[in-house]
Short mmCIF file of C-alpha atoms in Angstrom, two decimals:
data_model
loop_
_atom_site.label_atom_id
_atom_site.label_comp_id
_atom_site.label_asym_id
_atom_site.label_seq_id
_atom_site.Cartn_x
_atom_site.Cartn_y
_atom_site.Cartn_z
CA MET A 1 2.34 22.75 -2.31
CA ARG A 2 4.35 23.91 0.45
CA ARG A 3 4.04 21.28 3.31
CA THR A 4 3.85 22.95 6.83
CA PRO A 5 6.54 22.60 9.03
CA PHE A 6 6.31 21.08 12.76
CA LEU A 7 8.60 21.16 15.62
CA LEU A 8 11.79 19.14 15.16
CA ARG A 9 11.04 16.74 18.33
CA PRO A 10 8.38 14.82 17.07
CA ARG A 11 5.95 12.94 19.11
CA ARG A 12 6.85 9.42 19.73
CA ARG A 13 4.58 6.80 19.01
CA MET A 14 2.17 5.22 21.53
CA GLU A 15 2.35 1.99 22.82
CA GLY A 16 -0.11 -0.84 21.81
CA SER A 17 -0.72 0.96 18.98
CA GLY A 18 -0.90 -2.07 16.43
CA LYS A 19 2.67 -1.10 14.71
CA PHE A 20 5.68 -2.66 15.38
CA SER A 21 9.27 -2.60 14.78
CA ALA A 22 11.11 -5.04 13.63
CA GLN A 23 12.53 -5.50 16.82
CA GLN A 24 9.06 -6.11 18.73
CA GLU A 25 8.59 -9.11 15.91
CA THR A 26 8.57 -12.19 17.60
CA ALA A 27 5.18 -14.95 16.68
CA LEU A 28 5.39 -16.98 13.42
CA PRO A 29 2.53 -17.06 11.46
CA GLU A 30 0.61 -20.38 9.91
CA ASN A 31 0.21 -20.95 6.50
CA VAL A 32 -3.81 -19.21 5.99
CA ALA A 33 -5.19 -19.45 2.66
CA GLY A 34 -8.12 -20.22 0.84
CA ALA A 35 -9.25 -21.37 -2.27
CA PRO A 36 -8.84 -19.23 -4.83
CA GLY A 37 -10.74 -16.61 -5.53
CA THR A 38 -12.38 -17.04 -1.60
CA GLN A 39 -13.55 -14.24 0.09
CA GLU A 40 -15.07 -16.03 3.38
CA ASN A 41 -12.65 -14.69 6.90
CA PRO A 42 -9.87 -17.37 7.42
CA GLU A 43 -11.17 -19.20 10.94
CA GLY A 44 -9.58 -18.01 14.25
CA THR A 45 -9.82 -15.63 17.13
CA PRO A 46 -7.64 -12.87 16.12
CA THR A 47 -5.64 -12.00 18.95
CA GLN A 48 -4.06 -8.52 19.33
CA ASN A 49 -1.69 -8.58 16.56
CA GLY A 50 -3.68 -9.51 13.96
CA ALA A 51 -2.58 -13.64 14.29
CA SER A 52 -4.61 -16.46 15.32
CA SER A 53 -3.35 -18.56 18.20
CA THR A 54 -2.51 -21.32 15.81
CA GLN A 55 -0.76 -19.26 13.49
CA GLN A 56 2.01 -18.02 16.42
CA ASP A 57 2.69 -21.13 17.32
CA SER A 58 3.93 -21.92 13.97
CA LEU A 59 7.12 -21.59 11.89
CA ALA A 60 8.12 -19.38 9.18
CA GLU A 61 6.84 -20.99 5.61
CA ASP A 62 10.08 -19.57 3.52
CA GLY A 63 12.35 -21.83 5.90
CA ARG A 64 14.55 -19.10 6.72
CA ASP A 65 15.59 -18.45 10.29
CA PRO A 66 13.33 -14.99 11.02
CA SER A 67 16.32 -13.59 11.87
CA ASP A 68 18.22 -13.55 8.53
CA ALA A 69 14.41 -11.67 6.56
CA THR A 70 15.94 -8.13 5.66
CA GLY A 71 15.14 -5.58 2.84
CA GLN A 72 16.62 -3.36 0.47
CA LEU A 73 16.77 0.19 0.67
CA ARG A 74 17.62 3.34 -1.14
CA ILE A 75 16.97 6.61 -0.50
CA SER A 76 17.37 10.17 -3.44
CA VAL A 77 16.92 13.47 -1.93
CA LEU A 78 16.39 16.41 -3.93
CA ALA A 79 16.17 20.11 -3.60
CA SER A 80 12.54 21.81 -4.21
CA ALA A 81 14.20 23.96 -5.70
CA GLY A 82 15.30 23.36 -9.24
CA ASN A 83 14.82 19.79 -8.47
CA ARG A 84 18.47 19.47 -8.71
CA PRO A 85 20.23 16.49 -6.65
CA VAL A 86 21.62 17.12 -3.13
CA ALA A 87 24.71 15.83 -2.91
CA ASN A 88 26.12 15.15 1.14
CA ALA A 89 22.90 14.83 2.69
CA THR A 90 22.91 12.77 6.00
CA ILE A 91 20.37 10.76 6.54
CA THR A 92 20.08 8.88 9.82
CA ILE A 93 17.64 5.76 9.95
CA SER A 94 16.50 4.50 13.72
CA TYR A 95 13.96 1.93 14.56
CA SER A 96 10.20 3.93 14.73
CA GLY A 97 9.20 3.87 18.38
CA ASP A 98 12.13 4.32 19.26
CA PRO A 99 14.28 7.45 18.11
CA ASP A 100 17.85 6.44 19.87
CA SER A 101 18.17 3.15 18.58
CA VAL A 102 20.45 4.64 15.56
CA VAL A 103 20.70 2.06 12.94
CA GLN A 104 22.95 3.58 10.38
CA THR A 105 23.73 6.67 8.39
CA LEU A 106 24.01 7.51 5.48
CA THR A 107 25.33 10.56 3.16
CA THR A 108 23.85 10.83 -0.57
CA ASP A 109 26.44 11.01 -3.11
CA ALA A 110 26.92 13.51 -6.43
CA THR A 111 23.64 12.01 -7.91
CA GLY A 112 21.15 12.68 -4.81
CA LEU A 113 21.26 8.85 -3.97
CA THR A 114 22.45 6.93 -1.17
CA PRO A 115 23.89 3.30 -1.55
CA THR A 116 21.48 0.35 -1.42
CA ILE A 117 21.46 -1.11 1.70
CA SER A 118 20.14 -3.85 3.68
CA LEU A 119 18.20 -3.87 7.15
CA PRO A 120 16.23 -6.55 9.20
CA THR A 121 12.36 -6.80 8.30
CA PRO A 122 9.97 -9.80 9.56
CA PRO A 123 9.80 -12.94 7.50
CA LEU A 124 8.73 -13.20 3.73
CA SER A 125 5.87 -15.34 5.13
CA TYR A 126 4.06 -12.68 6.98
CA SER A 127 3.15 -10.60 3.88
CA LEU A 128 2.09 -13.92 2.17
CA GLU A 129 -0.87 -14.79 4.09
CA PRO A 130 -3.48 -12.48 5.64
CA PHE A 131 -4.39 -12.10 9.59
CA ALA A 132 -0.33 -13.02 9.93
CA ASN A 133 2.32 -10.51 12.40
CA GLN A 134 3.31 -7.00 10.96
CA PRO A 135 4.90 -8.11 7.61
CA TYR A 136 6.97 -4.87 7.61
CA SER A 137 9.61 -3.27 9.83
CA GLU A 138 9.22 0.46 10.63
CA TYR A 139 11.70 3.15 10.56
CA THR A 140 12.74 6.49 10.63
CA PHE A 141 14.39 8.88 8.66
CA TYR A 142 15.96 12.13 9.62
CA ILE A 143 17.40 14.18 6.28
CA THR A 144 19.61 16.90 6.81
CA ALA A 145 21.48 19.05 4.47
CA ASP A 146 23.52 22.50 4.55
CA GLY A 147 21.05 25.31 3.38
CA TYR A 148 18.37 23.34 3.65
CA GLU A 149 15.07 22.34 6.30
CA PRO A 150 14.69 18.96 7.68
CA VAL A 151 12.92 16.33 7.00
CA LEU A 152 11.84 13.22 9.34
CA ILE A 153 9.79 10.47 7.83
CA ASN A 154 8.31 8.48 10.48
CA GLY A 155 7.13 4.86 9.82
CA ALA A 156 8.56 3.78 6.51
CA GLU A 157 7.70 0.40 5.73
CA LEU A 158 10.24 -2.18 4.74
CA LEU A 159 9.53 -5.42 3.44
CA PRO A 160 11.57 -8.45 2.68
CA ASP A 161 13.57 -9.44 -0.05
CA VAL A 162 12.61 -6.19 -2.34
CA THR A 163 13.98 -2.52 -2.44
CA ALA A 164 12.44 0.25 -0.92
CA LEU A 165 12.40 3.54 -2.69
CA GLN A 166 12.25 6.58 -0.93
CA ASN A 167 12.39 9.61 -2.53
CA ILE A 168 12.98 12.92 -0.48
CA VAL A 169 12.14 16.51 -1.14
CA LEU A 170 14.12 19.51 0.67
CA ASP A 171 12.85 22.58 0.74
CA PRO A 172 15.51 26.00 1.36
CA ILE A 173 16.12 26.77 5.39
CA SER A 174 13.74 28.89 6.39
CA ASP A 175 14.63 32.01 8.62
CA SER A 176 11.60 32.17 10.49
CA GLU A 177 11.67 29.01 11.78
CA PRO A 178 15.50 27.63 12.19
CA ASP A 179 14.92 25.11 14.72
CA SER A 180 11.76 23.56 13.01
CA ALA A 181 11.63 20.48 10.26
CA GLU A 182 8.94 18.11 8.35
CA VAL A 183 7.69 15.69 9.71
CA PHE A 184 5.61 13.13 8.47
CA VAL A 185 4.26 9.82 10.05
CA ILE A 186 3.38 6.94 7.56
CA GLY A 187 0.04 5.37 8.07
CA PRO A 188 -0.73 1.57 8.40
CA HIS A 189 -0.90 -0.62 5.35
CA THR A 190 -4.37 -1.25 4.30
CA LEU A 191 -3.56 -4.77 4.34
CA TYR A 192 -2.26 -4.68 7.97
CA GLY A 193 -4.37 -1.84 9.42
CA GLU A 194 -7.86 -0.95 10.17
CA TYR A 195 -9.53 1.31 7.24
CA PRO A 196 -13.20 1.93 6.00
CA PRO A 197 -14.53 -0.34 3.38
CA LYS A 198 -15.20 1.10 0.06
CA ILE A 199 -18.28 2.11 -0.82
CA ILE A 200 -19.76 0.26 -3.76
CA GLU A 201 -20.72 2.55 -6.37
CA PRO A 202 -21.64 1.22 -10.74
CA GLU A 203 -19.12 0.64 -12.24
CA ILE A 204 -19.75 2.71 -15.20
CA GLN A 205 -20.13 6.18 -13.94
CA PRO A 206 -22.63 9.15 -15.79
CA THR A 207 -20.75 11.58 -17.86
CA SER A 208 -21.25 15.53 -18.26
CA GLU A 209 -20.36 16.62 -21.61
CA THR A 210 -20.17 20.26 -20.27
CA GLY A 211 -16.61 19.12 -18.34
CA GLU A 212 -13.15 20.39 -18.98
CA ILE A 213 -11.49 17.29 -19.69
CA VAL A 214 -12.14 15.87 -23.78
CA LEU A 215 -14.34 13.06 -23.19
CA SER A 216 -14.27 11.38 -27.17
CA ARG A 217 -10.99 9.84 -25.52
CA VAL A 218 -9.33 8.31 -22.71
CA VAL A 219 -6.05 10.59 -21.72
CA ILE A 220 -3.50 9.23 -19.29
CA PRO A 221 -3.22 12.87 -16.84
CA GLU A 222 -0.20 13.92 -16.30
CA TYR A 223 -1.23 15.14 -12.74
CA VAL A 224 -3.88 14.25 -10.69
CA VAL A 225 -5.05 16.31 -7.89
CA VAL A 226 -5.26 14.39 -4.68
CA HIS A 227 -7.84 15.46 -1.76
CA ASP A 228 -5.89 13.89 1.57
CA GLY A 229 -9.11 13.02 3.17
CA THR A 230 -13.10 12.48 2.86
CA PRO A 231 -15.10 14.42 -0.10
CA SER A 232 -16.72 16.98 2.67
CA ASP A 233 -13.17 17.49 4.83
CA SER A 234 -12.56 20.93 3.87
CA SER A 235 -9.88 21.24 5.85
CA ALA A 236 -7.82 18.12 4.12
CA PRO A 237 -5.29 19.83 1.77
CA ASN A 238 -4.91 19.18 -2.05
CA TYR A 239 -1.90 17.83 -3.69
CA TYR A 240 -0.70 17.99 -7.37
CA VAL A 241 0.56 14.37 -8.17
CA PRO A 242 1.81 13.17 -11.04
CA TYR A 243 0.21 10.66 -11.93
CA ARG A 244 2.45 7.11 -11.97
CA ASP A 245 3.85 8.33 -8.77
CA TYR A 246 0.06 8.35 -7.60
CA ILE A 247 -0.29 4.95 -8.70
CA LYS A 248 3.24 3.56 -7.58
CA ASN A 249 1.91 5.24 -3.67
CA VAL A 250 -1.72 3.58 -3.67
CA ALA A 251 -0.08 0.10 -4.98
CA SER A 252 2.68 0.33 -2.23
CA SER A 253 -0.03 1.37 0.15
CA GLU A 254 -2.88 -1.38 -0.80
CA ILE A 255 -0.62 -4.52 -1.79
CA TYR A 256 2.53 -5.78 -1.13
CA ALA A 257 5.13 -5.83 -2.70
CA THR A 258 6.26 -9.47 -2.63
CA TRP A 259 3.42 -11.04 -4.12
CA PRO A 260 3.66 -12.72 -7.06
CA GLN A 261 4.20 -10.47 -10.56
CA ALA A 262 0.50 -11.48 -11.84
CA ALA A 263 -1.35 -10.06 -8.90
CA ILE A 264 1.15 -7.06 -8.45
CA TYR A 265 0.13 -6.62 -12.40
CA ALA A 266 -3.94 -6.92 -11.41
CA ASN A 267 -4.08 -4.84 -8.55
CA ILE A 268 -2.01 -1.88 -10.57
CA LEU A 269 -5.04 -2.47 -13.35
CA ALA A 270 -7.23 -2.47 -11.17
CA ILE A 271 -5.86 1.05 -9.26
CA GLN A 272 -5.19 2.57 -12.78
CA SER A 273 -8.70 2.02 -14.41
CA PHE A 274 -10.34 3.44 -11.43
CA THR A 275 -8.32 6.56 -11.35
CA LEU A 276 -8.53 7.13 -14.83
CA ASN A 277 -12.53 6.53 -14.47
CA ARG A 278 -12.49 9.28 -11.92
CA VAL A 279 -10.68 11.37 -14.50
CA TYR A 280 -12.33 10.44 -17.45
CA THR A 281 -15.85 10.91 -16.24
CA GLU A 282 -14.77 14.53 -13.45
CA PHE A 283 -16.47 12.74 -11.21
CA TYR A 284 -15.64 14.96 -8.15
CA ARG A 285 -15.51 18.08 -10.37
CA ASN A 286 -18.74 17.58 -11.22
CA LYS A 287 -19.73 17.83 -7.51
CA GLY A 288 -18.59 21.16 -6.81
CA TYR A 289 -14.83 19.90 -6.49
CA ASP A 290 -11.58 20.91 -7.01
CA PHE A 291 -9.88 17.75 -6.63
CA THR A 292 -9.54 14.35 -8.97
CA ILE A 293 -9.44 11.65 -6.12
CA THR A 294 -9.57 11.15 -2.84
CA SER A 295 -7.23 9.60 -0.29
CA SER A 296 -10.04 7.75 1.78
CA THR A 297 -11.03 4.09 0.96
CA ALA A 298 -14.18 4.32 1.84
CA TYR A 299 -14.23 6.51 -1.45
CA ASP A 300 -10.96 6.05 -3.49
CA HIS A 301 -8.19 4.59 -2.77
CA LYS A 302 -5.38 5.14 -0.10
CA TRP A 303 -2.69 7.50 -0.83
CA ILE A 304 -0.14 8.50 1.51
CA ASN A 305 2.38 11.52 1.38
CA GLU A 306 5.73 11.01 1.33
CA ARG A 307 5.57 7.58 1.93
CA ASN A 308 7.82 4.73 0.53
CA ILE A 309 7.35 2.48 -2.94
CA TYR A 310 9.09 -0.73 -3.44
CA ASP A 311 11.16 -1.53 -6.61
CA THR A 312 8.72 -4.47 -8.35
CA ILE A 313 5.89 -1.94 -8.03
CA SER A 314 7.60 1.10 -9.48
CA GLU A 315 9.03 -1.13 -12.48
CA ALA A 316 5.20 -2.84 -13.20
CA VAL A 317 4.07 0.88 -13.34
CA ASP A 318 6.59 2.32 -15.37
CA ASN A 319 5.55 -1.02 -18.08
CA ILE A 320 2.12 -0.56 -17.90
CA PHE A 321 0.71 2.89 -17.04
CA ASN A 322 -1.11 3.80 -20.01
CA ASN A 323 -3.24 0.67 -19.41
CA TYR A 324 -6.90 0.39 -18.47
CA LEU A 325 -9.52 -2.13 -18.36
CA SER A 326 -12.50 -1.90 -20.51
CA ARG A 327 -15.84 -3.47 -21.77
CA PRO A 328 -16.90 -3.72 -25.26
CA ASN A 329 -19.28 -0.71 -26.22
CA VAL A 330 -18.59 1.25 -23.34
CA ARG A 331 -15.85 4.53 -24.01
CA GLN A 332 -14.99 5.23 -20.36
CA PRO A 333 -12.53 3.21 -18.55
CA ILE A 334 -14.28 0.79 -15.78
CA LEU A 335 -14.48 2.03 -12.07
CA THR A 336 -12.93 -1.57 -11.07
CA GLN A 337 -13.59 -1.69 -7.13
CA TYR A 338 -12.08 -4.02 -4.86
CA CYS A 339 -11.38 -5.01 -1.30
CA ASP A 340 -9.37 -6.81 0.72
CA GLY A 341 -11.48 -10.49 0.93
CA LYS A 342 -10.69 -11.42 4.25
CA ARG A 343 -11.46 -8.14 6.53
CA VAL A 344 -13.72 -7.34 4.32
CA THR A 345 -15.51 -9.14 1.36
CA CYS A 346 -17.14 -7.33 -1.67
CA PRO A 347 -18.98 -10.12 -3.70
CA ASN A 348 -18.48 -9.80 -7.71
CA LEU A 349 -15.50 -7.26 -6.97
CA MET A 350 -11.49 -8.29 -6.69
CA SER A 351 -10.84 -9.90 -3.58
CA GLN A 352 -6.52 -8.60 -2.98
CA TRP A 353 -6.13 -11.48 -0.91
CA GLY A 354 -8.01 -14.05 -3.86
CA SER A 355 -5.80 -12.11 -6.44
CA LYS A 356 -2.40 -13.50 -4.80
CA SER A 357 -4.05 -17.12 -3.99
CA LEU A 358 -5.06 -16.90 -7.97
CA ALA A 359 -1.72 -15.73 -9.00
CA ASP A 360 -0.04 -18.27 -6.88
CA SER A 361 -2.19 -21.11 -9.07
CA GLY A 362 -0.64 -19.36 -11.70
CA TYR A 363 -3.68 -17.29 -12.98
CA THR A 364 -1.78 -14.79 -15.38
CA ALA A 365 -3.42 -10.54 -14.17
CA ILE A 366 -6.08 -10.87 -17.33
CA GLN A 367 -7.64 -14.31 -15.69
CA ILE A 368 -7.24 -12.61 -12.59
CA LEU A 369 -9.17 -9.57 -13.80
CA ARG A 370 -11.73 -11.81 -15.14
CA TYR A 371 -12.52 -14.30 -12.68
CA TYR A 372 -13.33 -11.56 -10.56
CA TYR A 373 -14.93 -8.56 -13.30
CA GLY A 374 -16.06 -11.19 -15.57
CA GLN A 375 -14.95 -13.10 -19.03
CA SER A 376 -16.13 -9.38 -21.23
CA ILE A 377 -13.26 -7.07 -18.95
CA TYR A 378 -10.08 -6.56 -21.49
CA ILE A 379 -6.84 -4.34 -20.94
CA ASN A 380 -7.09 -1.00 -23.45
CA THR A 381 -4.42 1.06 -23.66
CA SER A 382 -4.52 5.41 -24.15
CA GLU A 383 -2.08 6.56 -26.89
CA THR A 384 -3.14 10.08 -25.71
CA ILE A 385 -0.85 11.16 -22.65
CA SER A 386 -0.95 14.40 -21.19
CA GLY A 387 2.39 16.14 -21.05
CA ILE A 388 4.49 14.28 -23.30
CA PRO A 389 6.33 15.68 -26.47
CA SER A 390 5.91 13.22 -28.48
CA SER A 391 5.36 9.01 -28.42
CA TYR A 392 6.77 5.96 -27.87
CA PRO A 393 8.55 4.78 -31.28
CA GLY A 394 6.84 1.66 -30.79
CA GLU A 395 10.21 -0.25 -30.47
CA PRO A 396 13.11 0.29 -28.18
CA LEU A 397 16.21 2.49 -29.20
CA SER A 398 19.21 0.77 -28.69
CA VAL A 399 22.93 1.02 -29.84
CA GLY A 400 22.79 1.15 -34.01
CA SER A 401 19.49 3.12 -33.91
CA THR A 402 19.07 5.91 -36.00
CA GLY A 403 16.81 8.53 -36.68
CA SER A 404 14.31 11.70 -35.46
CA LYS A 405 13.45 9.62 -32.56
CA VAL A 406 16.77 9.02 -31.66
CA ARG A 407 17.55 12.80 -32.04
CA GLN A 408 14.72 14.26 -29.80
CA MET A 409 15.73 11.49 -27.21
CA GLN A 410 19.10 12.57 -27.40
CA GLU A 411 17.81 16.26 -27.06
CA GLN A 412 16.26 15.34 -23.95
CA VAL A 413 18.72 13.46 -21.93
CA ASP A 414 21.36 16.25 -22.81
CA ALA A 415 18.97 18.90 -21.06
CA ILE A 416 18.63 16.85 -18.23
CA ALA A 417 22.05 15.75 -17.48
CA ASN A 418 22.23 20.12 -17.44
CA VAL A 419 20.17 19.43 -13.98
CA TYR A 420 21.67 15.92 -13.24
CA TYR A 421 25.32 16.22 -13.20
CA PRO A 422 26.44 12.22 -13.17
CA ILE A 423 24.46 12.11 -16.50
CA PRO A 424 26.56 12.64 -18.94
CA ASN A 425 25.87 15.53 -21.94
CA ILE A 426 25.44 13.83 -25.22
CA ALA A 427 25.09 15.25 -29.11
CA ALA A 428 21.93 15.51 -30.55
CA ASP A 429 23.20 13.90 -33.83
CA GLY A 430 20.25 11.21 -34.40
CA ILE A 431 23.26 8.03 -33.90
CA PHE A 432 22.15 5.81 -30.64
CA GLY A 433 26.13 5.24 -30.43
CA GLN A 434 28.24 4.35 -27.54
CA ARG A 435 28.31 7.57 -25.47
CA THR A 436 24.54 7.73 -25.79
CA ARG A 437 24.61 4.49 -24.21
CA GLU A 438 26.66 5.47 -21.29
CA ALA A 439 23.58 8.59 -20.63
CA VAL A 440 20.71 6.12 -20.96
CA LEU A 441 22.64 4.18 -18.19
CA ALA A 442 23.70 6.63 -16.10
CA PHE A 443 19.41 8.12 -16.41
CA GLN A 444 18.34 4.61 -15.98
CA LYS A 445 19.62 4.64 -12.46
CA GLN A 446 19.57 8.02 -11.44
CA PHE A 447 15.61 6.87 -11.66
CA ASP A 448 15.14 3.65 -10.50
CA LEU A 449 14.95 1.66 -14.25
CA PRO A 450 16.30 -1.67 -14.83
CA GLN A 451 20.01 -0.12 -16.01
CA THR A 452 20.17 -2.41 -19.69
CA GLY A 453 21.13 1.32 -21.74
CA VAL A 454 18.12 0.45 -24.10
CA VAL A 455 15.45 3.11 -24.06
CA ASP A 456 12.33 0.85 -23.94
CA PHE A 457 8.88 2.02 -23.46
CA ALA A 458 8.95 2.61 -19.41
CA THR A 459 12.36 4.51 -20.35
CA TRP A 460 11.12 6.69 -23.13
CA TYR A 461 8.24 8.04 -20.79
CA LYS A 462 10.60 8.86 -17.79
CA ILE A 463 13.05 10.84 -20.21
CA SER A 464 10.06 12.74 -21.22
CA GLN A 465 8.82 13.08 -17.68
CA ILE A 466 11.74 14.70 -16.73
CA TYR A 467 12.53 16.62 -19.71
CA VAL A 468 8.84 18.33 -19.31
CA ALA A 469 9.41 18.85 -15.22
CA ILE A 470 13.08 20.86 -15.85
CA SER A 471 12.05 22.74 -18.70
CA ARG A 472 8.55 24.14 -16.80
CA ILE A 473 12.05 24.94 -14.22
CA ALA A 474 13.87 26.62 -15.98
CA GLU A 475 10.87 29.11 -17.53
CA TYR A 476 9.63 29.56 -14.21
CA SER A 477 13.32 30.52 -13.09
#
C-alpha cells in the first residue's frame, strides 16, 4: 500500500503532551511492585508525568547514574521497488520535539544497514516499575537517499540495555511532489500512554464453516490485514502486514523489551493466540469487514505503523511464531485477553505488569500463563505455515549436514544473494560446507538473527520468508 506523503516540515510536538525526550528526564522513581499477580492500583497519587510524589524523591533501582543509561539502535533501509538494500542513505537523528538538536548522522552500507550505535535513555528502573517516569527516550529520524522520497519518523522509542531495530522502506521520488516527505508520528507506548481498555469477549468464539479460512486446522497466516482504527471507522486505512512483523510490532508497543525473558514469551504467546483466534474464526470478515484485526486496544491490540521493534522481542517471536494457546477439546486458539493490571484491571485475565512480577519471582512463561488462565491452558504448535515452500527439517542444519533440505536451503539463500549482494552466492549441492556457513552468517547479519552460521528454526523460516518475498517481486517485474 502506498503511504501518503505529507509536507516536508512536520509540526512540532506540543509541550505538555505527556511525552518527554531524554533531555527532559529528571525525576527518578521508587520501586513500586505489588505481589505477583495482583491487579489493584498501587498507592500514591499520580503526578502529571505519571509518577507518585514518593517515586520522584527516590534513587534509581539499577544502581547506575541515570546519565549512564543507553540503548542501542540499528536502522535498515530498503527500496520499495525490488526490496533491495539502499546503500549510502543518510539518517539524521535528533531528539523528538527539538529537530535542531542533531545527535548523530549515519550512512547505510552496502547491506542497507547502519552501524549499531548507543544513544542516551532514561534509567533501566523506569521500565521495570509501573507508574514511573517515561522509560524510553524519543528520537526523530530523517532519512534521505538519492532518487528516493525522504521519510521522517517522529517519536521512535529507545529503551536502555536493548537494541531498537528500525526498518525503513523508501519509495521512488515523485516528480509531482519533489519537496514532500512521508512523515510518521509514533504514538506513546500502551504501558505509558492512555488508551481505551479492552472490551472483554468470550475466550471461545463462534465459528462459521462458510468462511474463507479452512477451519479443520490452525494455519499460521503469511499476512494479516490490519485496520488502523476502530472497526466502524471506514476512513481508517488497511495494511497488509507479515504475520511475524505484526506480532513483533504489537509486542514492542505493549510490553517493555527490558522485561525478563519469561514475561516477554508469555505475553507474545498471548498476543499470538489472540491474533490466530481472529484469523481462525474470521471474526471480522464474518461481520462484513475486509480486514483481519484492528489497531484499537478496545477491540484487539495496539499496532503502530512504522514503529521500531526490539532485538529481545524479535528473537522471541522468531523462535515461537507458530505457537499458540489451547484448551483440551477446543480446536480454535484461545482468545487470550489481557490488560496492564495497573491503569486498567481485568479479573481472571492476564495482567502485563503482573506477568513481569511473576517472571521476577522465577515463574516460567507457561507458569505465568496458567497463573492467569488456569491449569488447563497449554502451548500448541501449528505445523501449517502459509506461504512457506517447505517445513523445518526438525533439527538444525550446520557444517557437515547433507541432503534435500540442505539443497533446498542453499537454493533459497543463493536466490536471496542475487538481491542482497553482501550475501555470497553458493552452489546448491546438498552439502553444508564452509561457503554455505558464510552465506548463512551473512544472511543472519542482514536480518537481525543471532549470527551462529547454523540454520535453526528461526533462520530456516526467515530464509523461506525472504525467498518467497523476492520470488514474488521477480514474478511481478
